[in-house]
Coordinates of C-alpha atoms in Angstrom, one line a residue:
X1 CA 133.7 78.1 90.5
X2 CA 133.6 80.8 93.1
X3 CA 130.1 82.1 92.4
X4 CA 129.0 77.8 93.1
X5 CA 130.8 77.8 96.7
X6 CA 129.4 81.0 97.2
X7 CA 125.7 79.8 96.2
X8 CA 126.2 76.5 98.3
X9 CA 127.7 78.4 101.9
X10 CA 124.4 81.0 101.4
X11 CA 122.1 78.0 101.1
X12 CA 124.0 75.9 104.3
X13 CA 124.2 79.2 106.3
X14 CA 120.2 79.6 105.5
X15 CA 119.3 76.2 106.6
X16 CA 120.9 76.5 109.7
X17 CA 119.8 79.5 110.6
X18 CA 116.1 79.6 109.0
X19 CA 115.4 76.0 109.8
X20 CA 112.2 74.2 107.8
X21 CA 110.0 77.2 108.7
X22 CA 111.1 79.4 105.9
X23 CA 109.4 77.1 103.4
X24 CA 106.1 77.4 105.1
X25 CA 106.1 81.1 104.7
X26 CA 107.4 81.9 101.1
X27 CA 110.3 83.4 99.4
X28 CA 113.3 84.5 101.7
X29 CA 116.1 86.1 101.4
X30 CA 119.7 85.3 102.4
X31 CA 122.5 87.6 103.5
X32 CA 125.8 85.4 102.6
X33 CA 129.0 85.3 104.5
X34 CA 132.2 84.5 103.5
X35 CA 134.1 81.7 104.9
X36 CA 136.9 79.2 104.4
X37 CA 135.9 76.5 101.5
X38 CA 137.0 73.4 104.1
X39 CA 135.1 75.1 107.2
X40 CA 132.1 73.9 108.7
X41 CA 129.6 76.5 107.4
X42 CA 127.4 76.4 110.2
X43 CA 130.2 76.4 113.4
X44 CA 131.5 79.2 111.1
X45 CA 128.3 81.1 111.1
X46 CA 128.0 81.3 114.7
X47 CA 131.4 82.0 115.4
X48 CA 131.5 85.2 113.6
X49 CA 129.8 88.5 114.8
X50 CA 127.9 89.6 112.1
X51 CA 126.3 86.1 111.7
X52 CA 125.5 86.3 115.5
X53 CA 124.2 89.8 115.2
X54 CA 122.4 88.0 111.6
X55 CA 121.0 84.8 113.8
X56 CA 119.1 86.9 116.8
X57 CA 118.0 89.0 114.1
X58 CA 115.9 85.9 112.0
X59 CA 114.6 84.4 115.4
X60 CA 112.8 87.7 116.4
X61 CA 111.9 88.1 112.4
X62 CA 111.0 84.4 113.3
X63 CA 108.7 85.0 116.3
X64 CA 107.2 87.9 114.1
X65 CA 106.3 86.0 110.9
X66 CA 104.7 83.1 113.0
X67 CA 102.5 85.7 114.7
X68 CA 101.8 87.6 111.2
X69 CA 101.2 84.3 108.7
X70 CA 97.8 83.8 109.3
X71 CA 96.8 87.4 108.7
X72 CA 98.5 87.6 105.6
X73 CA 97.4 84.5 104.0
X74 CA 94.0 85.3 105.2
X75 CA 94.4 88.7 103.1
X76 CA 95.9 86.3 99.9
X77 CA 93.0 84.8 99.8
X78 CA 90.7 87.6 100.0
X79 CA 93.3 89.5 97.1
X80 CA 92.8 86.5 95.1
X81 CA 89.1 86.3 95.3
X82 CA 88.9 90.0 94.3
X83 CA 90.9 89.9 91.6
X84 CA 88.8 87.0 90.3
X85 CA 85.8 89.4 91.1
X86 CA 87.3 91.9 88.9
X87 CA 88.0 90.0 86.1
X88 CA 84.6 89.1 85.7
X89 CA 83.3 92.6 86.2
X90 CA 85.7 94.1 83.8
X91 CA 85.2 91.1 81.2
X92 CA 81.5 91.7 81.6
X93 CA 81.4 95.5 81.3
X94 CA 83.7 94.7 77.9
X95 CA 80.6 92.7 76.3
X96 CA 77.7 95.1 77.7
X97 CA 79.7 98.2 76.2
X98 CA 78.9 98.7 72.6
X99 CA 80.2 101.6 70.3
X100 CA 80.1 105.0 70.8
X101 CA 78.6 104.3 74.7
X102 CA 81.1 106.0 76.6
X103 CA 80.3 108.9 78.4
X104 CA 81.7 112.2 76.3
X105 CA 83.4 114.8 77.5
X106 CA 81.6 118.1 78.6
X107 CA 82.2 121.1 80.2
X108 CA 79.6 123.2 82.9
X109 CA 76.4 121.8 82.4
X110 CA 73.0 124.2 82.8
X111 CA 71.1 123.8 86.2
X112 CA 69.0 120.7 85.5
X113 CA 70.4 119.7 82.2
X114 CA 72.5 116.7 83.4
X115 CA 71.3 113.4 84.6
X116 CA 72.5 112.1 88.0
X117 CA 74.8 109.8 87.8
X118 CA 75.3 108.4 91.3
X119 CA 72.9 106.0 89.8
X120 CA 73.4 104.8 86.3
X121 CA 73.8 101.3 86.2
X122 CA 71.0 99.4 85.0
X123 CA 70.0 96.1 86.3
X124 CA 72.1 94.4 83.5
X125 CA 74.4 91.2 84.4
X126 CA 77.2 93.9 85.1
X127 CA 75.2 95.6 87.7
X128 CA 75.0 92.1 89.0
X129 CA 78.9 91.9 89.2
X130 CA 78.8 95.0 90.9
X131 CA 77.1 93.4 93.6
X132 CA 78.9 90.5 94.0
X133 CA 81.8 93.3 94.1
X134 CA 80.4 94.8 96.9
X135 CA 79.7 91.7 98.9
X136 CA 83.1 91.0 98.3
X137 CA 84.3 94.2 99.6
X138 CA 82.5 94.2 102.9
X139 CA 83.8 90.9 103.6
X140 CA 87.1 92.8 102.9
X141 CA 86.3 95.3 105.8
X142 CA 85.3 92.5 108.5
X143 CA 88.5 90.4 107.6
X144 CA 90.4 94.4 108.3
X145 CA 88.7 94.6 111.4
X146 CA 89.7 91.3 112.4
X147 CA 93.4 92.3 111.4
X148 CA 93.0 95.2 113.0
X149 CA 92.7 93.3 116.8
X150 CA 95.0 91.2 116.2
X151 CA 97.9 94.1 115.3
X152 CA 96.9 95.7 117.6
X153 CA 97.2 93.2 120.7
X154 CA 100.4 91.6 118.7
X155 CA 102.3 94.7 117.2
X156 CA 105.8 95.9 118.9
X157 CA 108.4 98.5 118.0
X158 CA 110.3 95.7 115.5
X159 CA 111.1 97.3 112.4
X160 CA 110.4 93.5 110.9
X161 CA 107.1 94.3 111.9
X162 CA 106.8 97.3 110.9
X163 CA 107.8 96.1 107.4
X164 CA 105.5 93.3 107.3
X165 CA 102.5 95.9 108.5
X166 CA 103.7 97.8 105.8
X167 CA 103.7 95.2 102.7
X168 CA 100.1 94.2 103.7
X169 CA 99.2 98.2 103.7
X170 CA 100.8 98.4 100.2
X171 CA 98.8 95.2 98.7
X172 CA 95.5 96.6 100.2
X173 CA 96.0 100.3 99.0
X174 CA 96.9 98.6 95.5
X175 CA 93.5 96.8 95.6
X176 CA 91.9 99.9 96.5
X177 CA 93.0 101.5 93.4
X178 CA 92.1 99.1 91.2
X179 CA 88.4 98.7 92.5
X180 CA 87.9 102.6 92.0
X181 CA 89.3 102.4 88.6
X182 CA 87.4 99.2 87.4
X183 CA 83.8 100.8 88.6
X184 CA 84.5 103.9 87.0
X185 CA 85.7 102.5 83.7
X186 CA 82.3 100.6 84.0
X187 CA 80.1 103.2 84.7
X188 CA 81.6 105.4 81.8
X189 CA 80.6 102.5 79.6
X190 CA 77.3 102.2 80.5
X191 CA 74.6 104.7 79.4
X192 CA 70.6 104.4 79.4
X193 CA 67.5 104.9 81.8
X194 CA 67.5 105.7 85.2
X195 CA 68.1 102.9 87.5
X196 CA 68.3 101.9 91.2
X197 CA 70.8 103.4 93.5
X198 CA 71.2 100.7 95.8
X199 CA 74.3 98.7 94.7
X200 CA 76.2 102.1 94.1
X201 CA 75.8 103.2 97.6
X202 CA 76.4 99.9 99.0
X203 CA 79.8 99.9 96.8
X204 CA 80.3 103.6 98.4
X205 CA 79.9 102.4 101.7
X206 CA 82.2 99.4 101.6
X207 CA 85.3 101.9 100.4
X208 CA 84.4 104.6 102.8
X209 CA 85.1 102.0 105.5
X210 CA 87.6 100.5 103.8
X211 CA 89.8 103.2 103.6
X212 CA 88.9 104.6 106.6
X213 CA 89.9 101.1 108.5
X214 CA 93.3 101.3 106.4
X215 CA 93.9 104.6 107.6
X216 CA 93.8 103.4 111.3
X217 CA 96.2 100.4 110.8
X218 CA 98.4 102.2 108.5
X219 CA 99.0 105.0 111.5
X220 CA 98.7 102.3 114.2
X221 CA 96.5 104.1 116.0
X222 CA 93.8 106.2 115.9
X223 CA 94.8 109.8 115.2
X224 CA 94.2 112.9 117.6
X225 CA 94.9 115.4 116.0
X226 CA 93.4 118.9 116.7
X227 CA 90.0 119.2 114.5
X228 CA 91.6 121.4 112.0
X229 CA 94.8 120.0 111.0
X230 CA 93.4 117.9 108.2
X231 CA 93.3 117.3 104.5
X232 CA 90.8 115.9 102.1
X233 CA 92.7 114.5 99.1
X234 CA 90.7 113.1 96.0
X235 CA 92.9 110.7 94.0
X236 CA 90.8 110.3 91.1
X237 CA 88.6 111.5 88.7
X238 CA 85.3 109.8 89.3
X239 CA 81.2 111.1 89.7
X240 CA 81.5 109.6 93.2
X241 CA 84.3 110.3 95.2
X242 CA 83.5 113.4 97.5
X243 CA 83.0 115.3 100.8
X244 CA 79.8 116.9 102.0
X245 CA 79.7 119.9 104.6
X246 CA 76.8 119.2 107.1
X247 CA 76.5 122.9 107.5
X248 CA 74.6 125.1 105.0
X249 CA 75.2 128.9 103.7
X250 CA 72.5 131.7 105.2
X251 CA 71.6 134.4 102.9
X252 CA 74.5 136.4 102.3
X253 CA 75.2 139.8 100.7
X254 CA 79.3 139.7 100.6
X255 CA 81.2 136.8 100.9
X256 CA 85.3 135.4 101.1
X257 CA 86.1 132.1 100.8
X258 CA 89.5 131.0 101.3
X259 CA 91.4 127.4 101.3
X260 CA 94.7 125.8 100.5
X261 CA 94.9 123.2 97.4
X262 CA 98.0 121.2 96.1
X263 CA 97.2 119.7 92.6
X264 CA 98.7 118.4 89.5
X265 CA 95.5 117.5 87.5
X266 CA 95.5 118.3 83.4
X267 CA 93.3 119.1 81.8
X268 CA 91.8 121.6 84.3
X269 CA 91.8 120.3 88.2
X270 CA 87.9 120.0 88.1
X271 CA 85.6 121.6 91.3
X272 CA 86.8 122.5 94.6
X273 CA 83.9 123.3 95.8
X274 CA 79.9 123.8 94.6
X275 CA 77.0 125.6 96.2
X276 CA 73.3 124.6 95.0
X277 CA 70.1 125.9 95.9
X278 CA 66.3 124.7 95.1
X279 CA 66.0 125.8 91.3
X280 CA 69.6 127.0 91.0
X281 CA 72.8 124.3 91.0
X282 CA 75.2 126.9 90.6
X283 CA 74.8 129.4 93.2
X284 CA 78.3 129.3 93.8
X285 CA 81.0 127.4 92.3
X286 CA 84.4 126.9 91.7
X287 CA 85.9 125.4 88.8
X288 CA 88.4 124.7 86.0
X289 CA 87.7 122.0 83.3
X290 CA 89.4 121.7 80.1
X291 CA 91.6 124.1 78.7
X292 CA 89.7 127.2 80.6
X293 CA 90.9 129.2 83.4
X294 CA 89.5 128.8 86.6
X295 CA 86.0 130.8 87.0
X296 CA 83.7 131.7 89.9
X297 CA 80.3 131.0 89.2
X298 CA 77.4 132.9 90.8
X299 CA 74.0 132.1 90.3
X300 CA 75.5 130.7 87.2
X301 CA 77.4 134.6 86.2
X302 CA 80.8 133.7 85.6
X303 CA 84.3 135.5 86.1
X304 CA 87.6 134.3 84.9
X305 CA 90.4 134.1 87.8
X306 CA 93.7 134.2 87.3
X307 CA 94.7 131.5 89.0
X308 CA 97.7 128.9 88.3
X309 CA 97.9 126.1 90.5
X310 CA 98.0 122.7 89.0
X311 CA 101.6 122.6 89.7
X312 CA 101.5 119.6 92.2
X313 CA 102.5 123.0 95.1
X314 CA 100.1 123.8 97.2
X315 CA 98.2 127.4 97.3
X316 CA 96.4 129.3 99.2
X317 CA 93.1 130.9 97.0
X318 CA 90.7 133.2 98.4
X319 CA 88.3 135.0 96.1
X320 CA 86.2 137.7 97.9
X321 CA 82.8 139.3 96.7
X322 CA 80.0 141.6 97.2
X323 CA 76.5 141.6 95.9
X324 CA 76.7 145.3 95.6
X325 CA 78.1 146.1 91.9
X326 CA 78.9 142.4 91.9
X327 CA 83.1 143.7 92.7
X328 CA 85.7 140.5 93.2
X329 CA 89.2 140.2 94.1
X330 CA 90.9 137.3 93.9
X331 CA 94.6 136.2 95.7
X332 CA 96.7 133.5 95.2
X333 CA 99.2 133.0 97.9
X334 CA 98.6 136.1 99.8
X335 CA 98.7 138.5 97.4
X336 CA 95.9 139.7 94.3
X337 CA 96.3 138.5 90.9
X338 CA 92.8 139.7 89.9
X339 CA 89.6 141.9 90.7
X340 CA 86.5 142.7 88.3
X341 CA 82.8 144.1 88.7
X342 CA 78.9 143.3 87.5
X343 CA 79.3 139.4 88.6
X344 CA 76.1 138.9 90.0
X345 CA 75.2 142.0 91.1
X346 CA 72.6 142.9 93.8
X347 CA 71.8 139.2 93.9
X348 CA 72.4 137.4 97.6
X349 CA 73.2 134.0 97.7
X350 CA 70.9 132.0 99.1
X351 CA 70.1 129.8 102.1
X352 CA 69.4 126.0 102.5
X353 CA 71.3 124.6 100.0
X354 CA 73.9 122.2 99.9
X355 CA 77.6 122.3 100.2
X356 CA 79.9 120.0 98.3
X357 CA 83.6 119.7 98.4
X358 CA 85.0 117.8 94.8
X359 CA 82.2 117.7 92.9
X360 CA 80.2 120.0 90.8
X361 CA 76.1 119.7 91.0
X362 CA 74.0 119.3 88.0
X363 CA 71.3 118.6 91.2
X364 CA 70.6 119.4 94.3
X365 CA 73.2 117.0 96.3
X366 CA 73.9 114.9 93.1
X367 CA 74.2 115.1 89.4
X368 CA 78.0 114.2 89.2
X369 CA 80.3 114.5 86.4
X370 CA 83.5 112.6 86.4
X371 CA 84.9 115.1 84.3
X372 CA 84.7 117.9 86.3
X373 CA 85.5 116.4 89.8
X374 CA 88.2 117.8 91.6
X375 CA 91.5 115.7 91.7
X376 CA 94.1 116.5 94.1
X377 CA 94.5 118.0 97.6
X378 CA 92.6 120.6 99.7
X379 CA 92.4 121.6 103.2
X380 CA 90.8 124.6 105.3
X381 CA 88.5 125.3 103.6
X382 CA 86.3 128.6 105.4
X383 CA 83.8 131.2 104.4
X384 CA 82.6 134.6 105.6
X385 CA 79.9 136.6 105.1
X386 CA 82.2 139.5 104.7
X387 CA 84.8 140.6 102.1
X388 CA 88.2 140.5 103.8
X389 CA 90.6 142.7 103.8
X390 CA 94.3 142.2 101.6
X391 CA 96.2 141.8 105.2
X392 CA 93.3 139.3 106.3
X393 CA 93.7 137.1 103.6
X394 CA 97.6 137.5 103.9
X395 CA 97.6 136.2 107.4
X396 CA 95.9 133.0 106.0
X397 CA 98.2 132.3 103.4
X398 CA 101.4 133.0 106.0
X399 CA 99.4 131.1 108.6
X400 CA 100.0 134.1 111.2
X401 CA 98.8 133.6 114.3
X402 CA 96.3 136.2 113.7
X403 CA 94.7 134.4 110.9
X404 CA 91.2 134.1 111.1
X405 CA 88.5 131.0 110.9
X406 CA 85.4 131.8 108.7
X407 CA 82.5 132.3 110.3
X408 CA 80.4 131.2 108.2
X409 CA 82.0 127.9 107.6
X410 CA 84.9 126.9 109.5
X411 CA 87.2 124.5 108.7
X412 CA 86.4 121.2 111.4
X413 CA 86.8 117.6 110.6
X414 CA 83.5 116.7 112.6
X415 CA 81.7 118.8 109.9
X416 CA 83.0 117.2 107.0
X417 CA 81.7 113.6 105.5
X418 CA 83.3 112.3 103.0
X419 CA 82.2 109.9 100.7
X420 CA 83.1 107.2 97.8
X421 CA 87.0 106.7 98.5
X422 CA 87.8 110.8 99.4
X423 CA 90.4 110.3 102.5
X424 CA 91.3 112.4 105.5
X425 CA 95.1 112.8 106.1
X426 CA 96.8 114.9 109.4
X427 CA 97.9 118.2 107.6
X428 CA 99.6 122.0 109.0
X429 CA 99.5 124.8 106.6
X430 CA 102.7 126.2 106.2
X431 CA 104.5 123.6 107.4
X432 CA 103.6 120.4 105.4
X433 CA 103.5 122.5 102.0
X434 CA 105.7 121.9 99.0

């Protein structure tokens, strides 16, 4: 008997508060207050302070939702037609798919001896949904940008707006997720002949600016932060998700390359970086895939590290080298764990190749596996022509004040492009880790 006067003074207290607008904008819900059982609900509501405090509250949340409901059920209908698109893509990729197609496992390919699959959907009616998909998604983007003025000419300091901001943020970055995840599941079904690029790219495009739009609204403005106080973070394993640097290696004879990475990724946490050059895809790279140890790969000569960091912490790594007798070190967090000799020796890496950051190269620029991509975190990310010294490298990982930018590659967010659904986030070594 209590629990029904208590359901029938939250449902009069709602109505005269809420009004006939609460039905217009979905479900609601009702903070109840006690009163008398013979009391006029409403006179009561108003008399007390809390239900004062309650009623200036719901008009501003009011004011807010008005402002907010066609944005939002703009961006249920866009949800809705996406999911539909996925369904379809995901039913479709079901029937194309036939025994035995997916893509199996491997470890480090030779140079040349994998296919590039930036490219590997045929013009089947799958490839078809995939461009439906991407019409779909950059009519996703324009709808953003069109959010995006109206936040920002409407937005206050609310916290019922922030909240509201906030839910849409969550829906979008949960459709983000699941359009990654449903064209890679395709793609690893799908084998065959080479085929045309063009709807991939298009698809990378869309969720580059996707994200990137996301990133603005989510931060409600754009961000100035100083060029190298960022992160790349790669969430999933996938052959296109990626950053490029726009700068290329000269010929060197001795070489450090240091960066921080936060990872949790099993098995292995795939390529934090990759060199290639004309005729050789692994000038430099490194890697762990599978059950093996992180190596360094020069001109495809490999050393084992002894590196343990797919702990969800982040690390500081530098490995240094030099061409003479092929000697490396390698330091995890400031101090050496490691060192050998004869890896590579009296061979210089060389010029005019390409730089990639979360992907390993089978080709120049390309030849992706999903299996060894790079899943997790990294920032600065530098390299010398020089082999460092051990209190060099442990002013890095400290983040002294005398720590030292590479001068071969320096970590700067106007030299980094990133590709496929790889995100920039604001990030401070030593202060933001662990």
């Amino acid at each position: 008997m209590l629990v029904g006067r208590a359901a029938r003074t939250c449902a009069l207290l709602a109505l005269c508060l809420l009004g006939s607008w609460a039905q217009d904008f979905g479900p609601t819900r009702f903070i109840c207050t006690s009163v008398p059982v013979d009391a006029d609900m409403c006179a009561a509501s108003v008399a007390a302070g809390g239900a004062e405090e309650l009623r200036s509250n719901v008009l501003q949340l009011r004011e807010t939702v008005l402002q907010q409901k066609e944005t939002i059920l703009s961006q249920k209908e866009t949800i809705r037609e996406l999911t539909t698109k996925l369904g379809r893509c995901e039913s479709q990729s079901t029937l194309d798919a036939g025994p035995g197609e997916a893509r199996s496992g491997g470890g480090r390919k030779q140079p040349g001896s994998g296919k590039n699959t930036m490219g590997d959907l045929s013009r089947t009616p799958a490839a078809e949904t995939l461009s439906q998909l991407g019409q779909t998604l950059q009519s996703l983007k324009t709808r953003l940008e069109n959010l995006e003025v109206r936040q920002y000419s409407r937005l206050n300091s609310s916290s019922q707006t922030n909240s509201l901001k906030d839910l849409l943020q969550s829906k979008i970055d949960d459709l983000e997720r699941q359009v990654l995840s449903r064209v890679n599941t395709l793609e690893e079904g799908k084998g065959g002949p080479k085929n045309d690029t063009e709807e991939r790219v298009k698809i990378e495009s869309a969720l580059t600016s996707l994200h990137q739009r996301i990133s603005e609204l989510e931060k409600g403005q754009k961000d100035n932060r100083p060029g190298d106080k960022f992160q790349l973070t790669f969430p999933l394993r996938t052959n296109y998700m990626y950053a490029k640097v726009k700068k290329s290696l000269p010929e060197m004879y001795a070489f450090t390359v240091c960066m921080w990475l936060k990872s949790s990724a099993a098995p292995g946490v795939g390529t934090p970086f990759s060199y290639a050059v004309p005729g050789q895809a692994n000038e430099l790279v490194l890697i762990e895939w599978g059950n093996n140890p992180m190596e360094i790969l020069i001109n495809d000569k490999v050393a084992k590290l002894p590196f343990v960091i797919n702990d969800g912490k982040w690390h500081h790594i530098c490995v240094t080298w030099t061409t003479r007798d092929g000697v490396w070190e390698a330091y995890q967090d400031g101090t050496q764990g490691g060192n050998g000799e004869n890896l590579a020796p009296y061979h210089p890496i060389k010029p005019q190749g390409v730089l990639v950051l979360g992907q390993e190269q089978d080709t120049l620029g390309g030849g992706f596996d999903a299996t060894q991509a790079f899943v997790g975190e990294l920032a600065h990310f530098n390299i010398w022509d020089r082999k460092l010294t051990p209190g060099e490298v442990y002013n890095l990982a400290t983040c002294s004040s005398k720590a030292l930018s590479g001068n071969v590659i320096a970590w700067t967010e106007s030299q980094i492009e990133i590709f496929g659904g790889a995100t920039k986030w604001t990030f401070e070594a030593c202060r933001q880790i662990n």
